[in-house]
Amino acid sequence: MKCIILLASPGAGKGTASDYIENKYNYKHISSGSLLRNEALKNKEIKSLIDNGKFVSDELVMDVLNKNIKKDNIILDGIPRNIKQAKLLDSLFEENNINLEKVIFIDIDREIAAKRVINRLTCEDCKKVYNKDLIDSKVCMICGGNLITREDDTKEVFEKRYDTYLKETKPLVDYYKDKLIRIYNDDTLESLYNNLDKEMR
Ligand code: AMP
């Protein structure tokens, strides 16, 4: 089994990039955020942590990840978020004979990421993401579900999450320096896809 890790700040386009790689290159997309939002439906404590831009515990993250690893090649979106998770992941890879192929670091200007998060609409049902500036409809083009703003997609929560990212997650760029590929997502969607294609070929 092979694994790609996507490392990025909030709003950098991890979900969009993972979906693209999943569909085009046949990796299973595992998003810790979306797995944890599912857990939050039955657990108020988890919901409150997510809504306030705080991390949930490393143990819970690894637990939900473990339950979702089967036999497919995977792309990890949102894990690891700190050095402890990276070390736990190293052990999990070893136990499951998973080969970490590469770590894609999506780099983006903080202001652009903030704007994308604040303008983000998410389909309540299929979770597809839209930009308020680019869509007129109030329903999803794919499944017809309602488009909503995630509770953590506010300017205030974004700033908190970004500061945590700088402190906890950005050091992983150094941790993974031997496998790291840096790509930029400050421009259009097409240019993100082109950058990904160059690295996936
Ligand atoms: P995301 O959808 O990746 O932006 O994640 C949304 C939220 O889920 C984060 O702000 C955290 O509250 C939580 N979360 C996702 N992944 C992790 C992780 N690896 N460790 C801790 N908390 C996480």
Coordinates of C-alpha atoms and ligand atoms in Angstrom, one line a residue:
M1 CA 0.0 0.0 0.0
K2 CA 1.1 3.5 -0.8
C3 CA 0.4 6.8 1.0
I4 CA 0.6 10.5 0.1
I5 CA 0.4 13.0 2.9
L6 CA -1.0 16.5 2.1
L7 CA 0.4 19.1 4.4
A8 CA -1.1 22.6 4.3
S9 CA -2.6 25.5 6.3
P10 CA -6.3 25.9 6.7
G11 CA -7.8 27.2 3.4
A12 CA -4.9 26.0 1.3
G13 CA -7.0 23.6 -0.7
K14 CA -6.1 20.2 0.9
G15 CA -9.6 18.9 0.2
T16 CA -9.7 20.1 -3.4
A17 CA -6.2 18.7 -4.1
S18 CA -7.1 15.4 -2.4
D19 CA -10.3 15.0 -4.4
Y20 CA -8.4 15.6 -7.6
I21 CA -5.7 13.0 -6.8
E22 CA -8.4 10.5 -5.6
N23 CA -10.3 10.7 -8.9
K24 CA -7.4 10.9 -11.3
Y25 CA -4.8 8.8 -9.7
N26 CA -6.9 6.3 -7.8
Y27 CA -6.0 7.0 -4.1
K28 CA -8.6 6.8 -1.4
H29 CA -9.1 10.3 0.1
I30 CA -9.0 10.2 3.9
S31 CA -9.9 13.6 5.4
S32 CA -9.4 13.8 9.2
G33 CA -11.6 16.9 9.3
S34 CA -14.5 15.2 7.7
L35 CA -14.2 12.0 9.7
L36 CA -14.1 14.1 12.9
R37 CA -17.1 16.2 11.8
N38 CA -18.9 12.9 11.6
E39 CA -17.8 12.0 15.1
A40 CA -18.9 15.5 16.2
L41 CA -22.5 14.7 15.2
K42 CA -22.7 12.3 18.2
N43 CA -20.2 14.1 20.6
K44 CA -20.7 17.7 21.7
E45 CA -17.2 18.0 23.1
I46 CA -15.6 17.2 19.7
K47 CA -18.0 19.6 18.0
S48 CA -17.1 22.4 20.3
L49 CA -13.3 21.8 19.7
I50 CA -13.8 21.9 16.0
D51 CA -16.1 24.9 16.0
N52 CA -13.6 26.8 18.0
G53 CA -10.6 25.9 15.8
K54 CA -8.9 23.7 18.4
F55 CA -7.3 20.3 17.8
V56 CA -9.0 17.2 19.0
S57 CA -6.8 14.7 20.8
D58 CA -4.1 12.8 19.0
E59 CA -5.5 9.5 20.2
L60 CA -8.9 10.1 18.7
V61 CA -7.4 11.2 15.4
M62 CA -5.3 8.0 15.2
D63 CA -8.3 5.9 16.2
V64 CA -10.6 7.3 13.4
L65 CA -7.7 6.9 11.0
N66 CA -7.0 3.3 12.0
K67 CA -10.7 2.4 11.4
N68 CA -10.5 3.9 7.9
I69 CA -7.3 2.2 6.6
K70 CA -8.2 -0.8 4.5
K71 CA -6.2 -2.1 1.5
D72 CA -6.3 0.9 -0.8
N73 CA -3.6 3.4 -1.6
I74 CA -4.4 6.5 0.4
I75 CA -4.1 10.2 0.4
L76 CA -4.1 11.7 3.9
D77 CA -5.7 15.2 4.2
G78 CA -5.3 16.7 7.6
I79 CA -3.2 14.1 9.3
P80 CA -0.6 14.6 10.8
R81 CA -1.1 18.0 12.3
N82 CA 1.8 17.9 14.8
I83 CA 5.0 16.0 15.4
K84 CA 3.4 13.5 17.8
Q85 CA 0.9 12.5 15.2
A86 CA 3.7 12.2 12.6
K87 CA 5.5 9.8 14.9
L88 CA 2.4 7.8 15.6
L89 CA 1.8 7.6 11.9
D90 CA 5.3 6.3 11.3
S91 CA 4.5 3.4 13.5
L92 CA 1.1 2.8 11.9
F93 CA 2.8 2.8 8.5
E94 CA 5.3 0.2 9.7
E95 CA 2.6 -2.0 11.2
N96 CA 0.5 -1.9 8.1
N97 CA 3.3 -2.1 5.6
I98 CA 2.4 1.2 4.1
N99 CA 5.0 3.0 2.0
L100 CA 5.0 6.8 2.4
E101 CA 5.6 7.9 -1.2
K102 CA 5.7 11.7 -0.8
V103 CA 4.5 14.6 1.2
I104 CA 2.9 17.4 -0.8
F105 CA 3.1 20.7 1.0
I106 CA 0.6 23.2 -0.4
D107 CA 2.0 26.7 0.1
I108 CA -0.3 29.7 0.1
D109 CA -0.3 33.3 1.2
R110 CA -2.1 33.7 4.5
E111 CA -4.4 36.5 3.2
I112 CA -5.5 34.4 0.2
A113 CA -6.2 31.4 2.5
A114 CA -8.3 33.6 4.8
K115 CA -10.4 34.9 1.9
R116 CA -11.0 31.4 0.6
V117 CA -12.1 30.1 4.0
I118 CA -14.4 33.1 4.7
N119 CA -16.0 32.7 1.2
R120 CA -16.3 28.9 1.5
L121 CA -19.7 27.2 1.1
T122 CA -20.0 23.5 1.8
C123 CA -22.7 21.1 0.7
E124 CA -24.4 19.8 3.8
D125 CA -24.9 16.3 2.1
C126 CA -22.0 15.5 -0.2
K127 CA -19.5 18.0 1.3
K128 CA -18.5 19.5 -2.0
V129 CA -17.0 22.9 -1.5
Y130 CA -17.9 26.1 -3.4
N131 CA -16.8 29.8 -3.4
K132 CA -19.5 32.3 -2.6
D133 CA -18.1 34.7 -5.3
L134 CA -18.3 32.0 -8.0
I135 CA -21.7 30.5 -7.4
D136 CA -25.2 32.0 -7.5
S137 CA -27.1 28.9 -6.3
K138 CA -28.0 28.0 -2.7
V139 CA -28.0 24.3 -3.5
C140 CA -25.2 21.9 -4.6
M141 CA -24.8 21.3 -8.3
I142 CA -23.8 17.7 -7.7
C143 CA -26.5 16.4 -5.3
G144 CA -28.9 19.3 -4.7
G145 CA -28.0 19.5 -1.0
N146 CA -28.1 22.8 0.9
L147 CA -25.0 24.9 0.8
I148 CA -23.9 26.0 4.3
T149 CA -21.1 27.9 5.9
R150 CA -19.1 25.6 8.3
E151 CA -19.1 27.0 11.9
D152 CA -15.3 27.2 11.9
D153 CA -15.2 29.1 8.6
T154 CA -15.2 32.6 10.2
K155 CA -12.4 35.1 10.2
E156 CA -11.9 34.8 13.9
V157 CA -11.6 31.0 14.0
F158 CA -9.5 31.1 10.8
E159 CA -6.9 33.3 12.6
K160 CA -6.8 30.9 15.6
R161 CA -6.4 27.9 13.3
Y162 CA -3.7 29.6 11.3
D163 CA -1.7 30.4 14.4
T164 CA -2.0 26.8 15.6
Y165 CA -0.9 25.7 12.1
L166 CA 2.2 27.8 12.3
K167 CA 3.1 26.5 15.7
E168 CA 2.1 22.9 15.5
T169 CA 1.9 21.8 11.8
K170 CA 4.4 23.9 9.9
P171 CA 7.4 22.2 11.7
L172 CA 6.4 19.1 9.8
V173 CA 7.8 20.6 6.6
D174 CA 11.2 20.0 8.2
Y175 CA 10.2 16.6 9.7
Y176 CA 9.4 15.4 6.2
K177 CA 12.1 17.3 4.3
D178 CA 13.4 14.1 2.5
K179 CA 10.0 13.4 1.0
L180 CA 8.6 16.9 0.6
I181 CA 7.3 18.5 -2.6
R182 CA 6.2 22.1 -2.4
I183 CA 3.5 23.4 -4.6
Y184 CA 1.7 26.7 -4.7
N185 CA -2.0 27.4 -4.7
D186 CA -2.2 31.2 -4.8
D187 CA -3.5 31.1 -8.4
T188 CA -6.4 29.4 -10.2
L189 CA -7.8 25.9 -9.8
E190 CA -6.3 24.9 -13.2
S191 CA -2.8 25.9 -12.0
L192 CA -3.2 23.8 -8.8
Y193 CA -4.2 20.8 -10.9
N194 CA -1.3 21.4 -13.3
N195 CA 1.1 21.6 -10.4
L196 CA -0.3 18.4 -9.0
D197 CA -0.1 16.6 -12.3
K198 CA 3.6 17.5 -12.6
E199 CA 4.3 15.8 -9.3
M200 CA 2.1 12.8 -9.8
R201 CA 3.4 11.8 -13.2
Ligands
AMP1 P1 -10.1 20.4 8.4 O1 -11.3 19.9 7.7 O2 -8.8 19.6 8.0 O3 -9.9 21.8 8.2 O4 -10.2 20.1 10.0 C1 -11.3 20.7 10.7 C2 -11.0 20.6 12.2 O5 -11.0 19.2 12.6 C3 -9.7 21.1 12.7 O6 -9.7 22.5 12.9 C4 -9.5 20.4 14.0 O7 -10.4 20.9 15.0 C5 -10.0 19.0 13.6 N1 -8.9 18.2 13.1 C6 -8.8 17.7 11.8 N2 -7.7 17.0 11.7 C7 -7.1 17.0 12.9 C8 -5.9 16.4 13.4 N3 -5.1 15.7 12.7 N4 -5.6 16.6 14.7 C9 -6.4 17.3 15.5 N5 -7.5 17.9 15.1 C10 -7.9 17.7 13.8

